[in-house]
Each structure stands twice: as C-alpha cells, then as structure tokens.
CSV table of C-alpha atoms in Angstrom, one decimal:
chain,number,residue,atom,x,y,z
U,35,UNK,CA,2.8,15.4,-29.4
U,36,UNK,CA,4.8,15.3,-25.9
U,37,UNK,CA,5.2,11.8,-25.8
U,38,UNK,CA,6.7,9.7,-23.0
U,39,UNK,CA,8.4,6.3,-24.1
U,40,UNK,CA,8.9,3.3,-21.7
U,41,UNK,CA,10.6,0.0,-22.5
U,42,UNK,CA,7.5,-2.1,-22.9
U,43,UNK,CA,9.1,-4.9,-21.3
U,44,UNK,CA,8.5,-7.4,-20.2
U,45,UNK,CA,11.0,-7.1,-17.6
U,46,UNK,CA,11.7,-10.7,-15.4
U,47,UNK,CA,14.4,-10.4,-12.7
U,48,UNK,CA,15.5,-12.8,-9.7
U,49,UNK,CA,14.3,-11.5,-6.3
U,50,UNK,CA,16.9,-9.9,-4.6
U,51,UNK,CA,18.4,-8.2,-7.6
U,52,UNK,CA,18.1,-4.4,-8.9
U,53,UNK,CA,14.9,-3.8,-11.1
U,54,UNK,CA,15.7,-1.2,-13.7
U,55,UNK,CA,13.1,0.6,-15.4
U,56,UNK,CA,13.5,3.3,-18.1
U,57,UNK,CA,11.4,6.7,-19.5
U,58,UNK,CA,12.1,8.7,-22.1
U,59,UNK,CA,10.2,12.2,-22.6
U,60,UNK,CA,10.2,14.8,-25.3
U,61,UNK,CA,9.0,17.5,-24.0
U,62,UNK,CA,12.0,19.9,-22.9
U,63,UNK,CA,9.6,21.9,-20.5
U,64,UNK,CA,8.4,19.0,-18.3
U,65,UNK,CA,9.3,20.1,-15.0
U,66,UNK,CA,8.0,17.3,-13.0
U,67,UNK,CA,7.7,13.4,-13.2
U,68,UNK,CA,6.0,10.8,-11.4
U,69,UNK,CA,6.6,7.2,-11.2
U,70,UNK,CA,3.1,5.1,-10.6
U,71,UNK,CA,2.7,1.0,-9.8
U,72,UNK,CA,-0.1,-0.6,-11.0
U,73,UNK,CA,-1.2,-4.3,-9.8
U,74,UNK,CA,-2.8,-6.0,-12.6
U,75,UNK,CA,-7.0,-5.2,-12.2
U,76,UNK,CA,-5.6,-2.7,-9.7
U,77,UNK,CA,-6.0,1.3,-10.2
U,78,UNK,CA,-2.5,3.3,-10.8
U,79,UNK,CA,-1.1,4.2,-7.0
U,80,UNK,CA,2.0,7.0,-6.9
U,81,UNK,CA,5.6,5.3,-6.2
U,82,UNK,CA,7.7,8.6,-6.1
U,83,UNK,CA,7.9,11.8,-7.6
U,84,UNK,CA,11.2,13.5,-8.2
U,85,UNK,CA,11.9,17.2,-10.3
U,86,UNK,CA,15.8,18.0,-9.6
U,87,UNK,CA,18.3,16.6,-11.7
U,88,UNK,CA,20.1,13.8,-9.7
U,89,UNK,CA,18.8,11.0,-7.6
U,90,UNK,CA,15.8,10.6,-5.4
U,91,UNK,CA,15.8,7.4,-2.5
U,92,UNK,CA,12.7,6.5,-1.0
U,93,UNK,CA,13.4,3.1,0.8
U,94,UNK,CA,14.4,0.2,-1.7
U,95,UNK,CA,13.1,2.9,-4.6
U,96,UNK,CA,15.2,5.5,-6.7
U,97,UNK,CA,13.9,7.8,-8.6
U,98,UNK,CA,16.9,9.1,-11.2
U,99,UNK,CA,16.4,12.6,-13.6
U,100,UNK,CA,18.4,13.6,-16.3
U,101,UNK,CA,17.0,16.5,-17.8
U,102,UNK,CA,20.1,17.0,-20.3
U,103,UNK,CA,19.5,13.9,-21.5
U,104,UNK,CA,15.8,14.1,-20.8
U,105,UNK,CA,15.6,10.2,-19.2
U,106,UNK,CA,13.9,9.2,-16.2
U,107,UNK,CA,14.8,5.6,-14.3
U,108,UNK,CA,13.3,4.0,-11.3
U,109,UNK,CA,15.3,1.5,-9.3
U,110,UNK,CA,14.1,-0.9,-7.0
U,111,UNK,CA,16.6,-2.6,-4.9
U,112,UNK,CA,16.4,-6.1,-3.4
U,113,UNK,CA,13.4,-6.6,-5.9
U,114,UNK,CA,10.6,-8.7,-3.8
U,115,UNK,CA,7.7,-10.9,-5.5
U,116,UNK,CA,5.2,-8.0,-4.3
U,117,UNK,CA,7.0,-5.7,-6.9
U,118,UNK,CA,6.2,-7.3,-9.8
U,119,UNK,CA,3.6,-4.7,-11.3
U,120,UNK,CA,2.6,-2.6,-14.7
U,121,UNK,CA,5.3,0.8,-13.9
U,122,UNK,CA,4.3,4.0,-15.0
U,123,UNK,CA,6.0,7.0,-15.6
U,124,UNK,CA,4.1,10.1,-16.1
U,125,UNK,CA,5.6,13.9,-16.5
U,126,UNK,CA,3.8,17.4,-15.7
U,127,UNK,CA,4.3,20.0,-17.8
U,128,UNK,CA,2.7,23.2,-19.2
U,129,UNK,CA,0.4,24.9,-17.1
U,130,UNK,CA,-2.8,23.1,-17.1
U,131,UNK,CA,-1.6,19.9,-14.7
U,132,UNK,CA,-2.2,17.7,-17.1
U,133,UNK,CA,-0.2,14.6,-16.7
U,134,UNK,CA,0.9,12.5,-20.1
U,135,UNK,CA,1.4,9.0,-19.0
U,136,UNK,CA,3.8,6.3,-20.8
U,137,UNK,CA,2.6,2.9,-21.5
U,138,UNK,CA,3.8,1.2,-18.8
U,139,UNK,CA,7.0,-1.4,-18.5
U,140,UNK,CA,5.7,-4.8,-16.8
U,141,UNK,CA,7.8,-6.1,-13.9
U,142,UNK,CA,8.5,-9.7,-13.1
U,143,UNK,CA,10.4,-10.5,-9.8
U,144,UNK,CA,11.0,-14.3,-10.0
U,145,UNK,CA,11.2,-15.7,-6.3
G,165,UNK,CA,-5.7,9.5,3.4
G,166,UNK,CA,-7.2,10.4,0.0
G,167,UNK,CA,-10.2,8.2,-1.2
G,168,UNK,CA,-11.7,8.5,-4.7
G,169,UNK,CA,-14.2,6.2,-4.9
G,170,UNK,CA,-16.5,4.7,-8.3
G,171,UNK,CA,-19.8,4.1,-8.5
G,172,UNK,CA,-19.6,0.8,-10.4
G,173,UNK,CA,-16.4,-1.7,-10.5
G,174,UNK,CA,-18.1,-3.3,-13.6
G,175,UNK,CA,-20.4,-2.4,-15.9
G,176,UNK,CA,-22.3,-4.3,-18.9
G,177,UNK,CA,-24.3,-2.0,-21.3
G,178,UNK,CA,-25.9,-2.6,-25.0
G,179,UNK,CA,-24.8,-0.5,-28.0
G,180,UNK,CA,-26.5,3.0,-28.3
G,181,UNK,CA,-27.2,3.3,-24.2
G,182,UNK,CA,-26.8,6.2,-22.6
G,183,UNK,CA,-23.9,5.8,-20.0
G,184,UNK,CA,-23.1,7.7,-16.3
G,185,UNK,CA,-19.8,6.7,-14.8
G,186,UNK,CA,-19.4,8.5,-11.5
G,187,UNK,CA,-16.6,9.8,-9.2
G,188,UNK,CA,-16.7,10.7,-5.8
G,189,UNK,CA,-13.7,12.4,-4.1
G,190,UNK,CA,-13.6,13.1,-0.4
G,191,UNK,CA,-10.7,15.6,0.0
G,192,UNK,CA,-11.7,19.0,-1.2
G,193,UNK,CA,-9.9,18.4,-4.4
G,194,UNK,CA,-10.1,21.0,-7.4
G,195,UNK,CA,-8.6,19.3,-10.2
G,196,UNK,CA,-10.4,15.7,-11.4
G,197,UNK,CA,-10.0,13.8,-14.0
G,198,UNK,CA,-11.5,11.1,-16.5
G,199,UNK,CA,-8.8,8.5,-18.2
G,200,UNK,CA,-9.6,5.3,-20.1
G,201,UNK,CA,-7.0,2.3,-20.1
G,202,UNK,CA,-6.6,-0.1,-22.8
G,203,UNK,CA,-4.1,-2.9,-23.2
G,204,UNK,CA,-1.2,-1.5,-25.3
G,205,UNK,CA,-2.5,2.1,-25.3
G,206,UNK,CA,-1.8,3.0,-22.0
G,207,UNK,CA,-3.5,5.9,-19.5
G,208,UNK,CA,-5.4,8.7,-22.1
G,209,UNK,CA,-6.8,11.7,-20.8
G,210,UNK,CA,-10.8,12.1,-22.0
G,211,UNK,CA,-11.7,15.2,-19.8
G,212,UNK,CA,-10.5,17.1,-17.3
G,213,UNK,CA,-11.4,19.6,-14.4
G,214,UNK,CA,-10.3,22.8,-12.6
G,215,UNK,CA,-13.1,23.4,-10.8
G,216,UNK,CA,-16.9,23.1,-10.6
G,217,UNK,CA,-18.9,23.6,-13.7
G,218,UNK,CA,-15.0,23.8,-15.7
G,219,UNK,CA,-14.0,21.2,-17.9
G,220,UNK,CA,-11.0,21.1,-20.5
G,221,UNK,CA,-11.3,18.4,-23.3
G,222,UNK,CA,-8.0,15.9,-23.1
G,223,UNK,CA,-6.5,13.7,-25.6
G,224,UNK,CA,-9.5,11.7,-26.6
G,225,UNK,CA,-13.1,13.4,-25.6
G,226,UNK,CA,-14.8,12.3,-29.1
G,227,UNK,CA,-17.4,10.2,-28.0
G,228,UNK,CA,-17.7,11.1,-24.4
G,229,UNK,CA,-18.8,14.3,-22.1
G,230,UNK,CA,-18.8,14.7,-18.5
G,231,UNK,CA,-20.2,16.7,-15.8
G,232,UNK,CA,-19.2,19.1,-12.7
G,233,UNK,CA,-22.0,20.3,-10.8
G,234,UNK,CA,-20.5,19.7,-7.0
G,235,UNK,CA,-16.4,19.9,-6.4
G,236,UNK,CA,-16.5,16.4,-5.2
G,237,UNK,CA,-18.1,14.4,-7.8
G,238,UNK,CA,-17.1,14.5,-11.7
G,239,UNK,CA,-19.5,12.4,-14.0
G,240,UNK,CA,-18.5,10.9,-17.2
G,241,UNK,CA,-20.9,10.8,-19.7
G,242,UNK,CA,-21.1,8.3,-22.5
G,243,UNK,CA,-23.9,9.6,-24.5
G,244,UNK,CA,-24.8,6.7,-27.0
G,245,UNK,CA,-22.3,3.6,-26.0
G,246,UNK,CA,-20.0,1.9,-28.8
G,247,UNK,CA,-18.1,-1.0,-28.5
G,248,UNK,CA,-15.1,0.5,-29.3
G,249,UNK,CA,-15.5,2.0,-25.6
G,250,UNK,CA,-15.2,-0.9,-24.1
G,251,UNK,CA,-12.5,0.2,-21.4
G,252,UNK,CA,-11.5,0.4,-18.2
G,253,UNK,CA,-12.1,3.9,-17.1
G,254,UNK,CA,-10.2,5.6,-14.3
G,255,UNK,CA,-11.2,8.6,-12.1
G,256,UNK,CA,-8.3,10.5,-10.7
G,257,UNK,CA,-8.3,13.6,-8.8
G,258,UNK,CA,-5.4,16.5,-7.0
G,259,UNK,CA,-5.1,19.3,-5.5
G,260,UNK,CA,-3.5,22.1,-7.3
G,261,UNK,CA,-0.7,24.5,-5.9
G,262,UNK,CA,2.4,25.8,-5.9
G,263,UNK,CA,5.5,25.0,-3.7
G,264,UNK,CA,5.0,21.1,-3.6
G,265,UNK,CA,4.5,18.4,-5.8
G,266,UNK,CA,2.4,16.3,-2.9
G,267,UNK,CA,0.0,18.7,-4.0
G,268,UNK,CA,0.0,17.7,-8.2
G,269,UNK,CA,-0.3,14.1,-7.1
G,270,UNK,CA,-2.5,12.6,-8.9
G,271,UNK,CA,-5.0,9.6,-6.6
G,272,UNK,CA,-7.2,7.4,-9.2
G,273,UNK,CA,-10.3,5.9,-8.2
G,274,UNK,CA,-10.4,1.4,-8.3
G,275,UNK,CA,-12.0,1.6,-11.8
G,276,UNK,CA,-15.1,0.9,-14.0
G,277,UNK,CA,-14.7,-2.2,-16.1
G,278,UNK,CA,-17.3,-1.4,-19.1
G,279,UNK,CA,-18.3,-3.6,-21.4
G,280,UNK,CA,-20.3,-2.6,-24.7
G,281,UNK,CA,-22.3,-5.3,-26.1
C-alpha cells in the first residue's frame, strides 16, 4: 500500500506565528505532491504543488520536499484566523494520475 | 476558472434505493474522478476516468459503479444504498499532460452529503 502519513493534529498556533505541517510518503516513485486546504463542510481546494527537491514560496506558503528522506512540509507564515482548515497532502505517482491522499492535519490559528 | 459542479449538496435515501450522484465539469477535462470522505478515513478513491466510456476501479469500488457517457459528466452509481455509505462524496476532475503539473491538478466538486436511512 503507498501510503501517505500526516500528523493528525490537532495543530493550535497563535496568529502571527509559523504553521508547520508535516507528510510522510512511502512510495519512492512519487514524483509529484500536492498540498490541498479544506474548510470544514467545504470541498478540498489546491494550496501548492511542488516536485523538485528544495523549497517552494507561494506568498505566506512553503511548500518543502525531501525526496531522500521522502517528507513533505507546508509552512504558512504569519498564520491568520482564515488559515485554520483540514490540510491535505496528496502525492502522484505511477502512471495512471491517481492521487493517494493523507488524512489530513487540522489547523487552528488562535487570534 | 474551473467549475465542477454536483447535482445534490444533500441527499437522504432509504436502505436498498437505487442511488445517481452526478458530476458536471465545464473545462474539457479527461480525467474525473469519484472519492468518498469520512471522518478519520480521509479522501478514498471509488472510481476513476480517462476518458468517455473508460473507467478504472480505485481503492474502494465494492458497492458502487459509475458511468461515462459524455466527457463532461461522470455519474456515480450506488446500486442498492447501505448505510455504511453514508458519506460525503466528492467529484474531482483534471486535465492530463505532460510538461506541467497545473495540468494534474486535481478541482473537486462542493460535495453530496448522503445519508442512508
């Protein structure tokens, strides 16, 4: 099974602090991964992608790959109220563009 | 901008119904697919599709089959209803290719709340 691993959370931090959030994957051949935000009652909506080793900014978001280790992190900077969310991380692999999503880690940004 | 849109946002049907969740995407997409959501469980893949009249079974079809007759619009079919399908069910759909991961994003649908009494 090519299993991705999140820390379930959940996750509380103070507004205006960094937001760490944390994937594991098992499958050496993912190629790709995708980090999704999901408002409760909401449908998933794509964050950032990333598929190099290294770091990936996108605004207050940054998308870190580690393929040695095979982690993937998503930052958020100056964490806001709005941020706080269900956070999925998702990877591509094989041929058939199936994604395999993780659980989920639940954010809390306290105001 | 991308819309995938659901026929129903909630749904109530009676054990042993027969049940039509459909999906609607308006961007020429080729691949869609059919996820259910449950608390602790996450996203899992029922079905999946390359193209019309193709599907692919995912991680949990049992239960379920679906339908692809136009590109835009991939049914799921729940052919006698059981509570233990009592989900939220998510349509998501992309656009294959090479060169360009914009193109492997996924877009999901707002959801079908069903409920199987």
């Amino acid at each position: 099974q090519k299993e991705v691993e999140q820390n379930s959370g959940p996750l509380s931090v103070p507004e205006g602090a960094i937001a760490s959030l944390n994937c594991t994957y098992s499958d050496r051949g993912s190629q790709s991964f995708f980090w999704y935000r999901q408002y409760s009652g909401k449908s998933p909506e794509l964050i950032m992608f990333i598929y190099s080793n290294g770091d990936k900014e996108d605004g207050r978001f940054t998308a870190q790959l580690n393929k040695a280790s095979q982690y993937v992190s998503l930052l958020i900077r100056d964490s806001q109220p709005s941020d706080s969310a269900t956070y999925l991380c998702a990877h591509l692999g094989g041929s058939n563009y199936k994604l395999t999503f993780g659980k989920g880690t639940l954010l809390t940004v306290n105001p | 901008d991308v819309k995938v849109t659901q026929s129903s946002r909630y749904l109530v049907k009676r054990t042993g119904e027969k049940v039509f969740l459909e999906c609607v995407q308006d961007m020429d997409h080729e691949n869609m697919f059919w996820y259910r959501q449950d608390p602790g469980l996450g996203l899992r893949l029922i079905y999946f599709s390359y193209d019309v009249k193709m599907k692919e079974k995912g991680d949990i079809p049992e239960g379920y089959s679906v339908s692809r007759e136009k590109k835009e619009r991939f049914s799921l079919i729940l052919e006698s209803a059981s509570t233990n399908q009592t989900s939220m069910y998510l349509c998501a759909s992309s656009l294959p290719g090479t060169g360009g991961l914009e193109k492997e994003t996924q877009y999901f649908g707002p959801g079908t709340r069903l409920l199987v009494l």
